[in-house]
Amino acid sequence: MRSAKLKFEKRRSRIRHKISKTSHSVRLSIFKSGRHIYAQIIDDSKSITIAAASTLDEKIKKLKKSHCNIENAIKVGEEIAKKADSAGIQDVVFDRGGYKYHGVVKALADAAREKIKF
């Protein structure tokens, strides 16, 4: 029987493979740690990160002691949307990174969706 971590890694790689195979645009990638949440806009064709935001940013870090929560995920989503807009990006593909589309991931995506088209 596989451990939960191996299942997660397999799910993550399957999702990323589908995105890279079918999409030729940039992707919005999400990563959650135990304390923080990170979002990056990545251009896979050029292998560069165009924009990034996380709960480690000074604006967001000052808000709460617990950083990986829905309130801060909304702030990270708004921040990544601002950075994408200033970089001239309107369309992205959402890469949930193996996480369920629920809670923090959903809050970040909904906040970013106000300025970026998924």
CSV table of C-alpha atoms in Angstrom, one decimal:
chain,number,residue,atom,x,y,z
A,1,MET,CA,0.0,0.0,0.0
A,2,ARG,CA,1.3,3.4,-0.9
A,3,SER,CA,1.9,6.1,1.6
A,4,ALA,CA,-0.1,9.3,1.4
A,5,LYS,CA,3.0,11.3,0.3
A,6,LEU,CA,3.6,8.9,-2.7
A,7,LYS,CA,0.0,9.3,-3.7
A,8,PHE,CA,0.2,13.0,-3.5
A,9,GLU,CA,3.4,13.1,-5.6
A,10,LYS,CA,1.8,10.9,-8.2
A,11,ARG,CA,-1.3,13.1,-8.3
A,12,ARG,CA,0.8,16.3,-8.6
A,13,SER,CA,2.9,14.9,-11.4
A,14,ARG,CA,-0.2,13.7,-13.3
A,15,ILE,CA,-1.8,17.1,-13.0
A,16,ARG,CA,1.3,19.0,-14.2
A,17,HIS,CA,1.8,16.6,-17.1
A,18,LYS,CA,-1.8,17.2,-18.3
A,19,ILE,CA,-1.4,20.9,-18.0
A,20,SER,CA,2.0,21.0,-19.8
A,21,LYS,CA,0.7,18.7,-22.5
A,22,THR,CA,-2.5,20.5,-23.4
A,23,SER,CA,-1.6,24.1,-22.6
A,24,HIS,CA,0.7,26.5,-24.3
A,25,SER,CA,0.1,29.4,-22.0
A,26,VAL,CA,1.5,30.2,-18.6
A,27,ARG,CA,0.4,28.5,-15.4
A,28,LEU,CA,-0.5,29.7,-11.9
A,29,SER,CA,1.2,27.2,-9.6
A,30,ILE,CA,0.3,26.8,-5.9
A,31,PHE,CA,2.4,25.3,-3.1
A,32,LYS,CA,1.3,25.0,0.6
A,33,SER,CA,3.6,24.3,3.5
A,34,GLY,CA,2.6,23.8,7.1
A,35,ARG,CA,2.9,27.5,7.8
A,36,HIS,CA,2.8,29.4,4.4
A,37,ILE,CA,1.2,29.4,1.0
A,38,TYR,CA,3.0,30.3,-2.2
A,39,ALA,CA,1.8,31.2,-5.7
A,40,GLN,CA,3.9,31.5,-8.9
A,41,ILE,CA,3.1,32.3,-12.5
A,42,ILE,CA,5.4,30.2,-14.6
A,43,ASP,CA,6.1,30.1,-18.3
A,44,ASP,CA,7.1,26.5,-19.0
A,45,SER,CA,8.1,27.1,-22.6
A,46,LYS,CA,10.9,29.5,-21.4
A,47,SER,CA,11.3,27.9,-18.0
A,48,ILE,CA,11.0,31.2,-16.1
A,49,THR,CA,9.0,32.5,-13.2
A,50,ILE,CA,7.1,35.6,-14.3
A,51,ALA,CA,5.5,36.6,-10.9
A,52,ALA,CA,5.4,35.3,-7.4
A,53,ALA,CA,3.6,36.0,-4.2
A,54,SER,CA,3.5,34.3,-0.8
A,55,THR,CA,2.6,34.8,2.8
A,56,LEU,CA,6.3,35.7,3.4
A,57,ASP,CA,5.8,39.0,1.5
A,58,GLU,CA,6.0,41.9,4.0
A,59,LYS,CA,2.5,43.2,3.3
A,60,ILE,CA,0.9,39.9,4.1
A,61,LYS,CA,3.2,38.7,6.8
A,62,LYS,CA,2.2,41.5,9.1
A,63,LEU,CA,-1.5,40.5,9.1
A,64,LYS,CA,-1.7,37.3,11.1
A,65,LYS,CA,0.4,34.9,13.2
A,66,SER,CA,-0.9,31.9,11.4
A,67,HIS,CA,0.0,32.4,7.7
A,68,CYS,CA,-1.7,29.5,5.9
A,69,ASN,CA,-5.3,30.4,6.3
A,70,ILE,CA,-8.1,31.6,4.0
A,71,GLU,CA,-7.7,35.3,4.8
A,72,ASN,CA,-4.1,35.3,3.8
A,73,ALA,CA,-4.8,33.1,0.8
A,74,ILE,CA,-7.1,35.7,-0.5
A,75,LYS,CA,-4.4,38.4,0.0
A,76,VAL,CA,-1.9,36.2,-1.8
A,77,GLY,CA,-4.4,35.7,-4.7
A,78,GLU,CA,-5.0,39.4,-5.0
A,79,GLU,CA,-1.2,40.1,-4.9
A,80,ILE,CA,-0.4,37.5,-7.6
A,81,ALA,CA,-3.3,39.0,-9.7
A,82,LYS,CA,-1.8,42.5,-9.4
A,83,LYS,CA,1.7,41.3,-10.4
A,84,ALA,CA,0.3,39.3,-13.4
A,85,ASP,CA,-1.7,42.4,-14.5
A,86,SER,CA,1.4,44.5,-14.3
A,87,ALA,CA,3.3,41.9,-16.3
A,88,GLY,CA,0.6,41.9,-19.0
A,89,ILE,CA,-0.8,38.5,-18.4
A,90,GLN,CA,-4.5,38.0,-18.7
A,91,ASP,CA,-4.8,34.2,-19.3
A,92,VAL,CA,-3.3,31.4,-17.1
A,93,VAL,CA,-3.9,27.8,-16.5
A,94,PHE,CA,-4.5,26.9,-12.8
A,95,ASP,CA,-2.2,24.3,-11.4
A,96,ARG,CA,-3.5,23.2,-8.0
A,97,GLY,CA,-0.4,21.1,-7.4
A,98,GLY,CA,-2.1,18.0,-6.2
A,99,TYR,CA,-4.1,19.7,-3.5
A,100,LYS,CA,-7.9,19.5,-3.4
A,101,TYR,CA,-9.7,22.5,-4.8
A,102,HIS,CA,-11.1,23.4,-1.4
A,103,GLY,CA,-10.3,25.8,1.5
A,104,VAL,CA,-7.1,27.8,1.0
A,105,VAL,CA,-6.5,26.7,-2.6
A,106,LYS,CA,-10.1,27.7,-3.6
A,107,ALA,CA,-9.8,31.1,-1.8
A,108,LEU,CA,-6.5,31.9,-3.5
A,109,ALA,CA,-7.9,30.9,-6.9
A,110,ASP,CA,-11.1,32.9,-6.5
A,111,ALA,CA,-9.2,36.0,-5.4
A,112,ALA,CA,-6.8,35.7,-8.4
A,113,ARG,CA,-9.7,35.1,-10.8
A,114,GLU,CA,-11.0,38.6,-10.3
A,115,LYS,CA,-8.2,40.0,-12.5
A,116,ILE,CA,-6.8,36.9,-14.3
A,117,LYS,CA,-8.8,34.6,-16.6
A,118,PHE,CA,-8.4,30.9,-15.9
